Amino acid sequence: QVIPFDSIKVDAFSDLNSNSLKLQSQFLNLDAKGKYTITQLPQLLTQKIATYYNLSDSKTKFIDGKDTNLSLDVTIKNDKVLYQILPNLKSFDNATLHMNYVAQDDILNLNANFPNLVYGANKITSAIINVDTNASELQYKIGVAKLESESYLIERIGLSGDVSNNNINYLFNIKDAKD
């Protein structure tokens, strides 16, 4: 299947002190600013998470990314292209993601918002994801106002907790309309 795109605009800039990558398309906007090597970002983020919970094997090469910083903004837009790529997608409101990573200050923040998504018979309303770190722990919070399908309706779902010293602590709750 051929999926026609309108236009895609990419602006990139790099010098010794900073990098910038800006992508604009009919269904996705991305703006990445900071000082980073794009090919090292996955490994650096894995190393950051490993300070709280070790996910990698001992053979993984350590990358010194102490000067790395990145501010990332992504918007996934409600566009006909999404419906072609994901044929079971029925409804979608623009989703946003913001991430800030500053290696030298041990900062990783991520905030994502998915206001409305209907995929097949499943509907998600007001989903949020928040991740924040400090020197000793990674804190997370995931919330969904409403999750429903033909056979269930679950409201006010929350998962939150922290990760530190190779332990994952969590609180999972579902609150009814009276809470």
Coordinates of C-alpha atoms in Angstrom, one line a residue:
Q1 CA 0.0 0.0 0.0
V2 CA 1.3 3.4 -1.0
I3 CA 0.7 6.1 1.6
P4 CA 1.0 9.6 0.1
F5 CA 2.6 12.3 2.3
D6 CA 2.1 16.0 1.9
S7 CA 5.4 17.6 2.7
I8 CA 8.1 16.9 5.2
K9 CA 10.4 19.7 6.3
V10 CA 13.7 18.9 8.1
D11 CA 16.0 21.6 9.5
A12 CA 19.2 20.5 11.2
F13 CA 22.1 22.4 12.7
S14 CA 25.2 21.4 14.5
D15 CA 28.3 23.1 15.8
L16 CA 30.7 22.4 18.7
N17 CA 28.3 23.8 21.3
S18 CA 24.8 22.8 20.2
N19 CA 22.6 20.7 17.9
S20 CA 19.1 21.3 16.6
L21 CA 16.8 19.1 14.7
K22 CA 13.4 20.2 13.6
L23 CA 11.0 18.0 11.7
Q24 CA 7.6 19.2 10.5
S25 CA 5.1 17.0 8.6
Q26 CA 1.4 16.6 8.3
F27 CA 1.2 14.1 11.2
L28 CA 4.3 14.7 13.3
N29 CA 6.3 17.6 14.5
L30 CA 9.6 17.1 16.4
D31 CA 11.9 19.8 17.8
A32 CA 15.2 18.6 19.5
K33 CA 17.6 21.1 20.9
G34 CA 20.7 20.8 23.0
K35 CA 24.1 19.3 22.8
Y36 CA 23.9 15.7 21.9
T37 CA 25.1 13.0 19.5
I38 CA 21.9 11.5 18.2
T39 CA 23.3 8.0 17.8
Q40 CA 24.4 7.9 21.4
L41 CA 21.1 9.0 23.0
P42 CA 19.6 5.5 23.4
Q43 CA 22.7 4.3 25.2
L44 CA 23.0 7.4 27.4
L45 CA 19.3 7.1 28.4
T46 CA 19.8 3.4 29.1
Q47 CA 22.8 4.3 31.3
K48 CA 20.7 6.9 33.1
I49 CA 18.0 4.4 33.9
A50 CA 20.6 1.9 34.9
T51 CA 21.6 4.1 37.8
Y52 CA 18.2 3.2 39.3
Y53 CA 17.6 -0.2 37.8
N54 CA 20.3 -2.1 35.9
L55 CA 18.9 -3.2 32.6
S56 CA 22.1 -3.9 30.7
D57 CA 24.6 -6.6 30.7
S58 CA 28.1 -6.0 32.0
K59 CA 29.5 -6.1 28.4
T60 CA 27.8 -2.9 27.4
K61 CA 30.3 -0.2 26.7
F62 CA 30.0 2.9 28.9
I63 CA 29.6 6.2 27.0
D64 CA 30.8 9.4 28.7
G65 CA 28.0 11.8 27.9
K66 CA 28.4 14.2 30.8
D67 CA 28.0 17.2 28.5
T68 CA 24.9 15.8 26.9
N69 CA 21.7 17.8 27.2
L70 CA 18.5 17.6 25.2
S71 CA 15.1 19.3 25.1
L72 CA 12.7 17.3 22.9
D73 CA 9.1 18.3 22.0
V74 CA 7.0 16.0 19.9
T75 CA 3.4 16.4 18.7
I76 CA 1.6 13.6 16.9
K77 CA -1.2 15.2 15.0
N78 CA -4.6 13.9 14.1
D79 CA -4.1 13.4 10.3
K80 CA -5.5 11.0 7.7
V81 CA -2.0 9.5 7.3
L82 CA -2.2 8.0 10.9
Y83 CA -5.4 6.2 9.9
Q84 CA -3.7 4.7 6.9
I85 CA -0.7 3.6 8.9
L86 CA -2.9 2.2 11.7
P87 CA -6.1 0.9 10.0
N88 CA -7.8 0.1 13.3
L89 CA -7.5 3.7 14.5
K90 CA -10.9 5.2 14.8
S91 CA -10.3 8.5 16.6
F92 CA -7.3 10.5 17.8
D93 CA -6.7 13.9 19.3
N94 CA -3.2 15.4 19.1
A95 CA -0.7 13.8 21.5
T96 CA 2.3 15.6 22.9
L97 CA 5.5 14.5 24.5
H98 CA 8.2 16.7 26.2
M99 CA 11.5 15.4 27.4
N100 CA 14.3 17.2 29.1
Y101 CA 17.6 15.4 29.7
V102 CA 20.6 17.1 31.3
A103 CA 23.4 14.5 32.1
Q104 CA 25.6 16.8 34.1
D105 CA 22.7 17.7 36.5
D106 CA 21.3 14.1 36.6
I107 CA 18.0 15.4 35.2
L108 CA 15.6 13.3 33.1
N109 CA 12.0 14.6 32.8
L110 CA 9.4 13.2 30.5
N111 CA 5.8 14.3 30.2
A112 CA 3.4 12.8 27.6
N113 CA -0.3 13.5 27.1
F114 CA -2.7 11.5 25.0
P115 CA -6.1 13.2 25.3
N116 CA -8.3 10.8 23.3
L117 CA -7.6 7.6 21.4
V118 CA -10.0 5.1 19.9
Y119 CA -8.3 2.0 18.5
G120 CA -10.6 -0.8 17.3
A121 CA -13.2 -1.2 20.1
N122 CA -10.9 0.3 22.8
K123 CA -11.1 3.9 23.9
I124 CA -8.6 5.7 26.1
T125 CA -9.4 9.1 27.5
S126 CA -6.9 11.5 29.0
A127 CA -3.8 9.4 29.4
I128 CA -0.7 11.0 30.9
I129 CA 2.8 9.8 31.6
N130 CA 5.2 11.7 33.8
V131 CA 8.8 10.6 34.7
D132 CA 11.2 12.7 36.8
T133 CA 14.6 11.8 38.3
N134 CA 16.8 13.0 41.0
A135 CA 20.1 11.7 42.3
S136 CA 18.6 8.8 44.2
E137 CA 15.4 7.7 42.3
L138 CA 13.3 7.8 39.2
Q139 CA 9.7 8.7 39.9
Y140 CA 6.9 7.8 37.5
K141 CA 3.2 8.4 37.2
I142 CA 0.8 7.0 34.6
G143 CA -2.9 8.0 34.7
V144 CA -5.9 7.3 32.5
A145 CA -9.2 9.0 33.1
K146 CA -11.2 6.3 31.3
L147 CA -10.5 3.0 29.6
E148 CA -13.4 1.4 27.9
S149 CA -14.4 -1.2 25.3
E150 CA -17.6 -3.1 24.5
S151 CA -17.1 -5.3 27.6
Y152 CA -15.7 -3.0 30.3
L153 CA -15.4 0.5 31.6
I154 CA -12.6 1.4 34.0
E155 CA -12.3 5.0 35.2
R156 CA -9.5 6.8 37.1
I157 CA -6.7 4.4 36.7
G158 CA -3.4 5.3 38.3
L159 CA 0.1 3.7 38.4
S160 CA 2.8 5.6 40.3
G161 CA 6.0 4.8 42.1
D162 CA 9.7 5.1 42.1
V163 CA 12.7 3.1 41.0
S164 CA 15.9 2.9 42.9
N165 CA 18.6 0.5 44.0
N166 CA 17.3 -2.1 41.5
N167 CA 13.9 -2.1 43.1
I168 CA 10.6 -1.0 41.6
N169 CA 8.0 0.3 44.0
Y170 CA 4.5 1.0 42.7
L171 CA 1.0 1.9 43.7
F172 CA -1.8 0.8 41.3
N173 CA -5.2 2.1 41.9
I174 CA -8.6 2.4 40.3
K175 CA -11.0 4.9 41.8
D176 CA -14.7 4.9 41.3
A177 CA -16.8 8.1 40.8
K178 CA -17.3 8.5 44.6
D179 CA -13.6 8.8 45.4

